[in-house]
Short mmCIF file of C-alpha atoms in Angstrom, two decimals:
data_model
loop_
_atom_site.label_atom_id
_atom_site.label_comp_id
_atom_site.label_asym_id
_atom_site.label_seq_id
_atom_site.Cartn_x
_atom_site.Cartn_y
_atom_site.Cartn_z
CA MET N 1 0.27 0.30 0.09
CA LYS N 2 1.56 3.32 -1.28
CA ASN N 3 1.58 6.13 1.74
CA PRO N 4 -0.66 8.89 0.56
CA MET N 5 1.22 11.97 2.47
CA LEU N 6 3.83 10.96 0.08
CA GLU N 7 2.33 10.92 -2.81
CA VAL N 8 0.59 14.19 -2.14
CA VAL N 9 3.77 15.44 -1.15
CA SER N 10 5.43 13.86 -4.65
CA LEU N 11 3.13 16.12 -6.75
CA LEU N 12 3.17 19.01 -5.55
CA LEU N 13 6.75 18.49 -5.92
CA GLU N 14 6.38 18.12 -9.57
CA LYS N 15 3.91 20.63 -9.60
CA LEU N 16 6.70 22.96 -8.63
CA LEU N 17 9.12 21.60 -10.86
CA LEU N 18 6.94 21.64 -13.77
CA ILE N 19 6.40 25.65 -12.54
CA SER N 20 9.81 26.76 -12.67
CA ASN N 21 10.37 25.90 -15.73
CA PHE N 22 8.17 27.12 -17.10
CA MET N 23 8.76 30.44 -15.31
CA LEU N 24 5.28 30.85 -15.34
CA PHE N 25 5.79 34.13 -13.26
CA SER N 26 8.05 36.56 -15.57
CA SER N 27 5.76 39.66 -16.65
CA GLY N 28 8.41 39.31 -19.52
CA ALA N 29 7.38 36.30 -21.47
CA THR N 30 8.09 36.03 -25.21
CA GLY N 31 4.87 36.11 -27.32
CA GLU N 32 2.69 37.42 -24.88
CA ASP N 33 2.26 40.80 -26.40
CA LYS N 34 1.76 39.46 -29.95
CA GLY N 35 -1.16 41.17 -31.30
CA ARG N 36 -1.29 44.15 -28.52
CA ASN N 37 -0.65 46.52 -31.84
CA SER N 38 -3.42 44.93 -33.56
CA PHE N 39 -6.81 47.92 -34.53
CA TYR N 40 -9.96 46.12 -34.14
CA GLU N 41 -13.15 47.93 -35.21
CA THR N 42 -15.43 47.81 -32.58
CA SER N 43 -18.12 50.57 -33.67
CA SER N 44 -18.96 46.96 -35.62
CA PHE N 45 -20.01 45.20 -32.55
CA HIS N 46 -23.15 45.33 -30.41
CA ARG N 47 -23.77 44.70 -26.43
CA GLY N 48 -24.56 40.31 -26.58
CA ASP N 49 -22.44 39.49 -30.34
CA VAL N 50 -20.11 36.37 -30.48
CA LEU N 51 -17.27 36.76 -30.99
CA GLU N 52 -14.98 34.01 -32.29
CA VAL N 53 -11.15 34.22 -32.84
CA PRO N 54 -9.68 31.15 -35.42
CA ARG N 55 -6.86 29.45 -34.32
CA THR N 56 -4.67 26.99 -35.73
CA HIS N 57 -6.14 24.38 -34.31
CA LEU N 58 -8.92 25.57 -31.62
CA THR N 59 -11.44 28.88 -32.12
CA HIS N 60 -12.37 30.83 -29.32
CA TYR N 61 -15.37 32.23 -28.67
CA GLY N 62 -16.52 35.04 -26.41
CA ILE N 63 -19.22 37.32 -25.35
CA TYR N 64 -18.72 41.34 -26.86
CA LEU N 65 -19.83 43.41 -22.99
CA GLY N 66 -19.25 46.83 -24.80
CA ASP N 67 -16.57 49.82 -24.72
CA ASN N 68 -14.40 47.41 -25.72
CA ARG N 69 -14.63 44.40 -23.55
CA VAL N 70 -14.76 40.70 -23.49
CA ALA N 71 -16.13 38.19 -22.35
CA HIS N 72 -14.65 35.03 -22.11
CA MET N 73 -13.66 31.73 -20.74
CA MET N 74 -9.90 31.07 -19.87
CA PRO N 75 -7.94 28.43 -18.49
CA ASP N 76 -4.77 29.41 -16.56
CA ILE N 77 -2.64 27.52 -14.94
CA LEU N 78 -2.79 30.93 -12.01
CA LEU N 79 -5.81 30.93 -10.62
CA ALA N 80 -4.92 27.81 -9.35
CA LEU N 81 -1.74 28.85 -7.19
CA THR N 82 -2.07 32.95 -6.46
CA ASP N 83 -4.87 35.01 -5.25
CA ASP N 84 -2.46 38.14 -7.29
CA MET N 85 -4.79 39.48 -9.66
CA GLY N 86 -1.55 42.07 -10.56
CA ARG N 87 -0.60 38.30 -12.00
CA THR N 88 -3.61 36.74 -13.43
CA GLN N 89 -5.24 40.17 -14.98
CA LYS N 90 -2.39 40.16 -17.41
CA VAL N 91 -2.73 38.45 -20.86
CA VAL N 92 -2.79 34.73 -20.76
CA SER N 93 0.36 33.16 -21.55
CA ASN N 94 0.39 30.08 -23.56
CA LYS N 95 1.89 28.04 -21.19
CA ARG N 96 -0.14 29.19 -18.62
CA LEU N 97 -2.61 28.48 -21.18
CA ILE N 98 -1.58 25.10 -21.71
CA LEU N 99 -1.52 23.91 -17.82
CA GLY N 100 -4.73 25.57 -16.66
CA VAL N 101 -5.96 22.65 -19.12
CA ILE N 102 -4.12 20.19 -17.68
CA VAL N 103 -5.15 20.80 -14.16
CA ARG N 104 -8.93 21.90 -15.53
CA VAL N 105 -9.23 25.88 -14.17
CA ALA N 106 -10.04 28.59 -15.63
CA SER N 107 -12.02 31.83 -15.09
CA ILE N 108 -14.40 33.99 -17.12
CA ARG N 109 -12.88 36.86 -17.73
CA VAL N 110 -13.10 40.45 -19.08
CA ASP N 111 -10.69 41.30 -21.29
CA THR N 112 -9.96 43.98 -24.41
CA VAL N 113 -10.90 42.90 -27.80
CA GLU N 114 -6.99 43.22 -29.35
CA ASP N 115 -5.81 41.30 -25.62
CA PHE N 116 -9.00 38.73 -27.08
CA ALA N 117 -8.49 38.47 -30.78
CA TYR N 118 -4.50 38.42 -30.41
CA GLY N 119 -3.68 39.47 -33.03
CA ALA N 120 -6.09 37.62 -35.10
CA ASN N 121 -9.63 38.25 -37.44
CA ILE N 122 -12.47 38.59 -35.32
CA LEU N 123 -15.95 36.48 -37.10
CA VAL N 124 -20.02 38.32 -35.16
CA ASN N 125 -22.07 35.61 -34.42
CA HIS N 126 -20.99 32.57 -36.94
CA LEU N 127 -21.60 31.03 -35.07
CA ASP N 128 -26.22 31.75 -35.54
CA GLU N 129 -25.55 30.32 -38.47
CA SER N 130 -23.59 26.98 -38.21
CA LEU N 131 -25.85 26.09 -35.67
CA GLN N 132 -28.98 27.69 -36.65
CA LYS N 133 -30.63 28.31 -32.88
CA LYS N 134 -32.52 31.16 -32.08
CA ALA N 135 -30.49 33.81 -30.23
CA LEU N 136 -31.19 35.74 -26.95
CA LEU N 137 -31.57 39.09 -27.53
CA ASN N 138 -27.67 40.47 -27.07
CA GLU N 139 -29.00 42.32 -24.31
CA GLU N 140 -30.38 39.07 -21.98
CA VAL N 141 -26.56 37.56 -24.07
CA ALA N 142 -24.78 39.90 -21.93
CA ARG N 143 -26.16 40.44 -18.81
CA ARG N 144 -25.79 35.76 -18.94
CA ALA N 145 -21.86 36.61 -19.14
CA GLU N 146 -21.81 38.50 -16.86
CA LYS N 147 -23.32 37.33 -13.99
CA LEU N 148 -20.71 33.93 -14.98
CA LEU N 149 -17.28 36.03 -14.90
CA GLY N 150 -14.66 34.75 -12.40
CA PHE N 151 -13.64 31.63 -11.10
CA THR N 152 -14.75 27.83 -13.38
CA PRO N 153 -13.89 24.17 -13.36
CA TYR N 154 -11.88 23.55 -17.26
CA SER N 155 -12.98 20.57 -19.49
CA LEU N 156 -11.42 21.20 -22.80
CA LEU N 157 -14.79 18.42 -23.45
CA TRP N 158 -18.04 18.98 -21.21
CA ASN N 159 -16.84 23.16 -20.33
CA ASN N 160 -14.87 25.09 -22.13
CA CYS N 161 -15.14 28.88 -23.82
CA GLU N 162 -17.54 27.47 -26.43
CA HIS N 163 -20.37 26.08 -23.78
CA PHE N 164 -20.02 29.04 -22.18
CA VAL N 165 -20.31 31.76 -25.16
CA THR N 166 -24.07 28.66 -25.78
CA TYR N 167 -25.18 28.86 -22.74
CA CYS N 168 -25.05 33.42 -22.76
CA ARG N 169 -26.19 33.29 -26.04
CA TYR N 170 -28.78 30.28 -26.43
CA GLY N 171 -29.93 28.99 -23.50
CA THR N 172 -27.96 25.76 -23.52
CA PRO N 173 -24.28 25.01 -22.78
CA ILE N 174 -23.68 22.80 -26.45
CA SER N 175 -20.03 22.56 -28.70
CA PRO N 176 -21.30 22.01 -32.55
CA GLN N 177 -18.67 19.10 -32.71
CA GLU N 178 -20.18 17.67 -29.76
CA VAL N 179 -24.03 17.32 -30.44
CA GLY N 180 -25.06 14.14 -31.63
CA SER N 181 -26.81 13.37 -34.84
CA ALA N 182 -29.73 13.98 -32.24
CA GLY N 183 -29.05 17.72 -31.82
CA CYS N 184 -28.76 17.10 -28.57
CA PRO N 185 -27.11 18.95 -25.96
CA LEU N 186 -24.68 16.96 -23.20
CA PRO N 187 -26.95 17.21 -20.06
CA SER N 188 -23.56 17.28 -17.97
CA LEU N 189 -23.53 20.82 -18.91
CA THR N 190 -25.97 22.35 -17.35
CA PHE N 191 -25.11 21.90 -13.93
CA SER N 192 -21.59 23.75 -13.94
CA LEU N 193 -22.31 26.90 -15.72
CA SER N 194 -25.59 27.79 -14.68
CA ARG N 195 -25.34 29.93 -11.93
CA GLU N 196 -28.77 32.24 -12.46
#
């Protein structure tokens, strides 16, 4: 039988080693300022719009709140390690994001459009066409997003930025890639996102 205390200490040491190798606490990590100089015409965005940013292997989603602000779910390892808002509010580097996915910790946070898009093009309300679902009123969408701000569990498959956005926009947290042939949303998501 293994010693549980030894397993806990071993796990903590592994996490500390991982953190020290990635130098998560350095403020000038390379790549963190990518896209900061991009300009986005936000006058065409409306409060409650779904903003979609295509990436190489995935798409990132957020809800436009107005005044150049976007609410979006972002995995971040620092949320598990510190309560220092100064560190956790900085743009999430790729290292922080990947480690956040691994430890399943995220926040629904508000960033500028520039920080959210990270230099990529933005599609607006593209999900309305692909899902062929009726969207809630934009003000209701934005209110739902604002109500969910803060710390949340994360799952790449069951509770990610797409689930957050579809819950706010359509009332049901789904991911088009995970909808079965009958078009039924995954039932486990309602509990994790509902904070009403």
